[in-house]
């Protein structure tokens, strides 16, 4: 498989902050990612608006509807990452080399009782928590660390 000939998968992600300035992260159910945490994110459907995709992914993965979110800002650019060699050809049916992500920052207007990891089948996360933004690069799977550092740099002054 030639990495250079594969496209990036279009993706949207959402950095959700609460009133205390902490960021929502979920622990993926996927056994290969056990012990790692991530912000809600996922693929963009063909023809789907990127903001709509980010809000859809947020709702599917957390149960938090758009009415409980104030979108603060989109990132100024897309942020891409490549899959490590051991995952290339194994995820997303081998169609992509990695993801090109569109990130959004938003404030959570609800309460923790509004969070429902089983709102959509199949569930993506088995646990969730609020963490300090600076901890994001430490909790994500290592090959996405640069992405989380870039997202932090984009939104740091707005959190």
PDB file of C-alpha atoms in Angstrom:
ATOM      1  CA  UNK A   1       0.000   0.000   0.000  1.00  0.00           C
ATOM      2  CA  UNK A   2       1.414   3.348  -1.065  1.00  0.00           C
ATOM      3  CA  UNK A   3       0.665   6.017   1.530  1.00  0.00           C
ATOM      4  CA  UNK A   4       1.374   8.844  -0.921  1.00  0.00           C
ATOM      5  CA  UNK A   5      -1.415   7.826  -3.307  1.00  0.00           C
ATOM      6  CA  UNK A   6      -4.099   7.647  -0.603  1.00  0.00           C
ATOM      7  CA  UNK A   7      -6.279  10.669   0.238  1.00  0.00           C
ATOM      8  CA  UNK A   8      -7.060  12.026   3.679  1.00  0.00           C
ATOM      9  CA  UNK A   9     -10.464  11.211   5.179  1.00  0.00           C
ATOM     10  CA  UNK A  10     -12.551  14.373   5.701  1.00  0.00           C
ATOM     11  CA  UNK A  11     -13.288  14.731   9.407  1.00  0.00           C
ATOM     12  CA  UNK A  12     -14.852  17.202  11.839  1.00  0.00           C
ATOM     13  CA  UNK A  13     -13.978  17.544  15.511  1.00  0.00           C
ATOM     14  CA  UNK A  14     -15.394  19.472  18.441  1.00  0.00           C
ATOM     15  CA  UNK A  15     -13.542  20.922  21.423  1.00  0.00           C
ATOM     16  CA  UNK A  16     -16.302  21.330  24.005  1.00  0.00           C
ATOM     17  CA  UNK A  17     -15.539  23.414  27.090  1.00  0.00           C
ATOM     18  CA  UNK A  18     -17.621  23.763  30.208  1.00  0.00           C
ATOM     19  CA  UNK A  19     -18.172  26.841  32.399  1.00  0.00           C
ATOM     20  CA  UNK A  20     -14.915  26.132  34.264  1.00  0.00           C
ATOM     21  CA  UNK A  21     -12.878  26.082  31.028  1.00  0.00           C
ATOM     22  CA  UNK A  22     -12.361  22.308  31.134  1.00  0.00           C
ATOM     23  CA  UNK A  23     -12.515  20.183  27.971  1.00  0.00           C
ATOM     24  CA  UNK A  24     -14.718  17.139  27.379  1.00  0.00           C
ATOM     25  CA  UNK A  25     -12.865  13.920  26.518  1.00  0.00           C
ATOM     26  CA  UNK A  26     -14.134  10.396  26.100  1.00  0.00           C
ATOM     27  CA  UNK A  27     -12.315   7.088  26.378  1.00  0.00           C
ATOM     28  CA  UNK A  28     -12.825   5.100  23.189  1.00  0.00           C
ATOM     29  CA  UNK A  29     -14.384   1.665  23.448  1.00  0.00           C
ATOM     30  CA  UNK A  30     -12.040   0.422  20.692  1.00  0.00           C
ATOM     31  CA  UNK A  31      -9.576  -1.954  22.436  1.00  0.00           C
ATOM     32  CA  UNK A  32      -6.650  -0.680  20.352  1.00  0.00           C
ATOM     33  CA  UNK A  33      -7.208   2.783  21.853  1.00  0.00           C
ATOM     34  CA  UNK A  34      -7.835   1.628  25.437  1.00  0.00           C
ATOM     35  CA  UNK A  35      -6.394   4.033  27.953  1.00  0.00           C
ATOM     36  CA  UNK A  36      -6.456   6.957  25.534  1.00  0.00           C
ATOM     37  CA  UNK A  37      -8.968   9.789  25.547  1.00  0.00           C
ATOM     38  CA  UNK A  38     -10.144  12.036  22.744  1.00  0.00           C
ATOM     39  CA  UNK A  39     -12.490  14.866  21.908  1.00  0.00           C
ATOM     40  CA  UNK A  40     -15.588  14.069  19.835  1.00  0.00           C
ATOM     41  CA  UNK A  41     -14.767  13.750  16.140  1.00  0.00           C
ATOM     42  CA  UNK A  42     -15.663  11.730  13.088  1.00  0.00           C
ATOM     43  CA  UNK A  43     -16.124  11.551   9.359  1.00  0.00           C
ATOM     44  CA  UNK A  44     -17.909  14.128   7.252  1.00  0.00           C
ATOM     45  CA  UNK A  45     -20.622  12.676   5.030  1.00  0.00           C
ATOM     46  CA  UNK A  46     -20.465  13.524   1.340  1.00  0.00           C
ATOM     47  CA  UNK A  47     -22.007  16.963   0.797  1.00  0.00           C
ATOM     48  CA  UNK A  48     -22.335  17.631   4.537  1.00  0.00           C
ATOM     49  CA  UNK A  49     -21.448  21.063   5.918  1.00  0.00           C
ATOM     50  CA  UNK A  50     -18.382  20.796   8.202  1.00  0.00           C
ATOM     51  CA  UNK A  51     -20.013  22.676  11.105  1.00  0.00           C
ATOM     52  CA  UNK A  52     -23.094  20.458  10.844  1.00  0.00           C
ATOM     53  CA  UNK A  53     -20.823  17.397  10.799  1.00  0.00           C
ATOM     54  CA  UNK A  54     -18.982  18.546  13.938  1.00  0.00           C
ATOM     55  CA  UNK A  55     -22.268  19.119  15.793  1.00  0.00           C
ATOM     56  CA  UNK A  56     -23.650  15.777  14.544  1.00  0.00           C
ATOM     57  CA  UNK A  57     -20.553  13.923  15.760  1.00  0.00           C
ATOM     58  CA  UNK A  58     -20.767  15.718  19.111  1.00  0.00           C
ATOM     59  CA  UNK A  59     -24.387  14.644  19.520  1.00  0.00           C
ATOM     60  CA  UNK A  60     -23.805  11.069  18.360  1.00  0.00           C
ATOM     61  CA  UNK A  61     -20.855  10.534  20.684  1.00  0.00           C
ATOM     62  CA  UNK A  62     -22.078  12.455  23.752  1.00  0.00           C
ATOM     63  CA  UNK A  63     -25.848  12.911  23.463  1.00  0.00           C
ATOM     64  CA  UNK A  64     -25.300  16.693  23.619  1.00  0.00           C
ATOM     65  CA  UNK A  65     -27.579  18.388  21.107  1.00  0.00           C
ATOM     66  CA  UNK A  66     -26.740  21.607  19.275  1.00  0.00           C
ATOM     67  CA  UNK A  67     -29.251  23.498  21.463  1.00  0.00           C
ATOM     68  CA  UNK A  68     -26.909  22.882  24.414  1.00  0.00           C
ATOM     69  CA  UNK A  69     -23.836  24.301  22.657  1.00  0.00           C
ATOM     70  CA  UNK A  70     -22.679  27.808  21.841  1.00  0.00           C
ATOM     71  CA  UNK A  71     -20.275  27.503  18.896  1.00  0.00           C
ATOM     72  CA  UNK A  72     -17.465  29.966  19.595  1.00  0.00           C
ATOM     73  CA  UNK A  73     -15.218  29.559  16.563  1.00  0.00           C
ATOM     74  CA  UNK A  74     -13.960  27.259  13.840  1.00  0.00           C
ATOM     75  CA  UNK A  75     -10.237  26.610  13.556  1.00  0.00           C
ATOM     76  CA  UNK A  76      -8.558  28.849  10.996  1.00  0.00           C
ATOM     77  CA  UNK A  77      -7.272  25.849   9.031  1.00  0.00           C
ATOM     78  CA  UNK A  78      -7.660  22.126   8.664  1.00  0.00           C
ATOM     79  CA  UNK A  79      -5.289  19.914  10.624  1.00  0.00           C
ATOM     80  CA  UNK A  80      -4.151  16.631   9.080  1.00  0.00           C
ATOM     81  CA  UNK A  81      -2.435  13.563  10.461  1.00  0.00           C
ATOM     82  CA  UNK A  82      -1.136  10.337   8.949  1.00  0.00           C
ATOM     83  CA  UNK A  83      -1.923   6.922  10.342  1.00  0.00           C
ATOM     84  CA  UNK A  84       1.064   5.006  11.688  1.00  0.00           C
ATOM     85  CA  UNK A  85       2.346   2.217   9.430  1.00  0.00           C
ATOM     86  CA  UNK A  86       0.751  -0.507  11.569  1.00  0.00           C
ATOM     87  CA  UNK A  87      -2.745   0.949  10.979  1.00  0.00           C
ATOM     88  CA  UNK A  88      -2.367   1.932   7.325  1.00  0.00           C
ATOM     89  CA  UNK A  89      -4.662  -0.228   5.220  1.00  0.00           C
ATOM     90  CA  UNK A  90      -6.490  -1.578   8.282  1.00  0.00           C
ATOM     91  CA  UNK A  91      -8.839   1.237   9.294  1.00  0.00           C
ATOM     92  CA  UNK A  92     -11.496   2.898   7.136  1.00  0.00           C
ATOM     93  CA  UNK A  93     -11.316  -0.108   4.781  1.00  0.00           C
ATOM     94  CA  UNK A  94      -7.810   0.945   3.717  1.00  0.00           C
ATOM     95  CA  UNK A  95      -9.104   3.921   1.730  1.00  0.00           C
ATOM     96  CA  UNK A  96      -7.261   6.694   3.579  1.00  0.00           C
ATOM     97  CA  UNK A  97      -3.770   7.625   4.755  1.00  0.00           C
ATOM     98  CA  UNK A  98      -5.101   9.605   7.726  1.00  0.00           C
ATOM     99  CA  UNK A  99      -7.553  12.399   8.378  1.00  0.00           C
ATOM    100  CA  UNK A 100      -7.870  16.053   7.478  1.00  0.00           C
ATOM    101  CA  UNK A 101      -9.809  17.537  10.369  1.00  0.00           C
ATOM    102  CA  UNK A 102     -11.996  20.636  10.670  1.00  0.00           C
ATOM    103  CA  UNK A 103     -12.150  21.667  14.340  1.00  0.00           C
ATOM    104  CA  UNK A 104     -14.688  23.793  16.197  1.00  0.00           C
ATOM    105  CA  UNK A 105     -14.646  25.245  19.701  1.00  0.00           C
ATOM    106  CA  UNK A 106     -17.878  25.457  21.658  1.00  0.00           C
ATOM    107  CA  UNK A 107     -19.160  26.129  25.151  1.00  0.00           C
ATOM    108  CA  UNK A 108     -21.406  23.560  26.850  1.00  0.00           C
ATOM    109  CA  UNK A 109     -24.611  25.202  28.066  1.00  0.00           C
ATOM    110  CA  UNK A 110     -26.089  22.125  29.732  1.00  0.00           C
ATOM    111  CA  UNK A 111     -25.289  20.054  32.788  1.00  0.00           C
ATOM    112  CA  UNK A 112     -23.422  16.781  33.145  1.00  0.00           C
ATOM    113  CA  UNK A 113     -26.823  15.063  33.302  1.00  0.00           C
ATOM    114  CA  UNK A 114     -27.257  15.941  29.593  1.00  0.00           C
ATOM    115  CA  UNK A 115     -24.297  13.718  28.636  1.00  0.00           C
ATOM    116  CA  UNK A 116     -25.344  10.298  27.342  1.00  0.00           C
ATOM    117  CA  UNK A 117     -22.624   8.127  25.809  1.00  0.00           C
ATOM    118  CA  UNK A 118     -25.281   5.650  24.633  1.00  0.00           C
ATOM    119  CA  UNK A 119     -27.319   8.215  22.694  1.00  0.00           C
ATOM    120  CA  UNK A 120     -26.261   6.622  19.404  1.00  0.00           C
ATOM    121  CA  UNK A 121     -25.567   3.012  18.467  1.00  0.00           C
ATOM    122  CA  UNK A 122     -22.888   1.907  18.484  1.00  0.00           C
ATOM    123  CA  UNK A 123     -21.433   3.939  21.349  1.00  0.00           C
ATOM    124  CA  UNK A 124     -17.914   5.303  20.735  1.00  0.00           C
ATOM    125  CA  UNK A 125     -16.906   6.037  24.338  1.00  0.00           C
ATOM    126  CA  UNK A 126     -17.207   3.996  27.524  1.00  0.00           C
ATOM    127  CA  UNK A 127     -16.220   6.815  29.918  1.00  0.00           C
ATOM    128  CA  UNK A 128     -15.966  10.581  29.860  1.00  0.00           C
ATOM    129  CA  UNK A 129     -14.476  13.375  31.943  1.00  0.00           C
ATOM    130  CA  UNK A 130     -13.629  17.075  31.953  1.00  0.00           C
ATOM    131  CA  UNK A 131      -9.887  17.858  31.869  1.00  0.00           C
ATOM    132  CA  UNK A 132      -7.653  20.913  31.778  1.00  0.00           C
ATOM    133  CA  UNK A 133      -6.950  21.893  28.151  1.00  0.00           C
ATOM    134  CA  UNK A 134      -3.192  21.612  28.637  1.00  0.00           C
ATOM    135  CA  UNK A 135      -3.563  17.888  29.367  1.00  0.00           C
ATOM    136  CA  UNK A 136      -5.033  17.074  25.938  1.00  0.00           C
ATOM    137  CA  UNK A 137      -1.728  16.126  24.253  1.00  0.00           C
ATOM    138  CA  UNK A 138      -0.949  13.754  27.140  1.00  0.00           C
ATOM    139  CA  UNK A 139      -4.187  11.755  26.938  1.00  0.00           C
ATOM    140  CA  UNK A 140      -4.568  11.303  23.165  1.00  0.00           C
ATOM    141  CA  UNK A 141      -3.150   8.348  21.240  1.00  0.00           C
ATOM    142  CA  UNK A 142       0.464   9.355  20.401  1.00  0.00           C
ATOM    143  CA  UNK A 143       0.061   9.612  16.619  1.00  0.00           C
ATOM    144  CA  UNK A 144      -2.594  12.348  17.100  1.00  0.00           C
ATOM    145  CA  UNK A 145      -0.571  14.368  19.621  1.00  0.00           C
ATOM    146  CA  UNK A 146       0.491  16.998  17.053  1.00  0.00           C
ATOM    147  CA  UNK A 147      -3.163  17.490  16.084  1.00  0.00           C
ATOM    148  CA  UNK A 148      -4.175  18.174  19.680  1.00  0.00           C
ATOM    149  CA  UNK A 149      -1.286  20.583  20.163  1.00  0.00           C
ATOM    150  CA  UNK A 150      -2.394  22.445  17.012  1.00  0.00           C
ATOM    151  CA  UNK A 151      -6.040  22.533  18.172  1.00  0.00           C
ATOM    152  CA  UNK A 152      -4.915  23.905  21.537  1.00  0.00           C
ATOM    153  CA  UNK A 153      -2.832  26.591  19.822  1.00  0.00           C
ATOM    154  CA  UNK A 154      -5.839  27.547  17.661  1.00  0.00           C
ATOM    155  CA  UNK A 155      -8.269  27.943  20.571  1.00  0.00           C
ATOM    156  CA  UNK A 156      -6.087  28.738  23.606  1.00  0.00           C
ATOM    157  CA  UNK A 157      -7.010  32.451  23.688  1.00  0.00           C
ATOM    158  CA  UNK A 158     -10.739  31.686  23.342  1.00  0.00           C
ATOM    159  CA  UNK A 159     -11.094  29.085  26.103  1.00  0.00           C
TER     160      UNK A 159
END
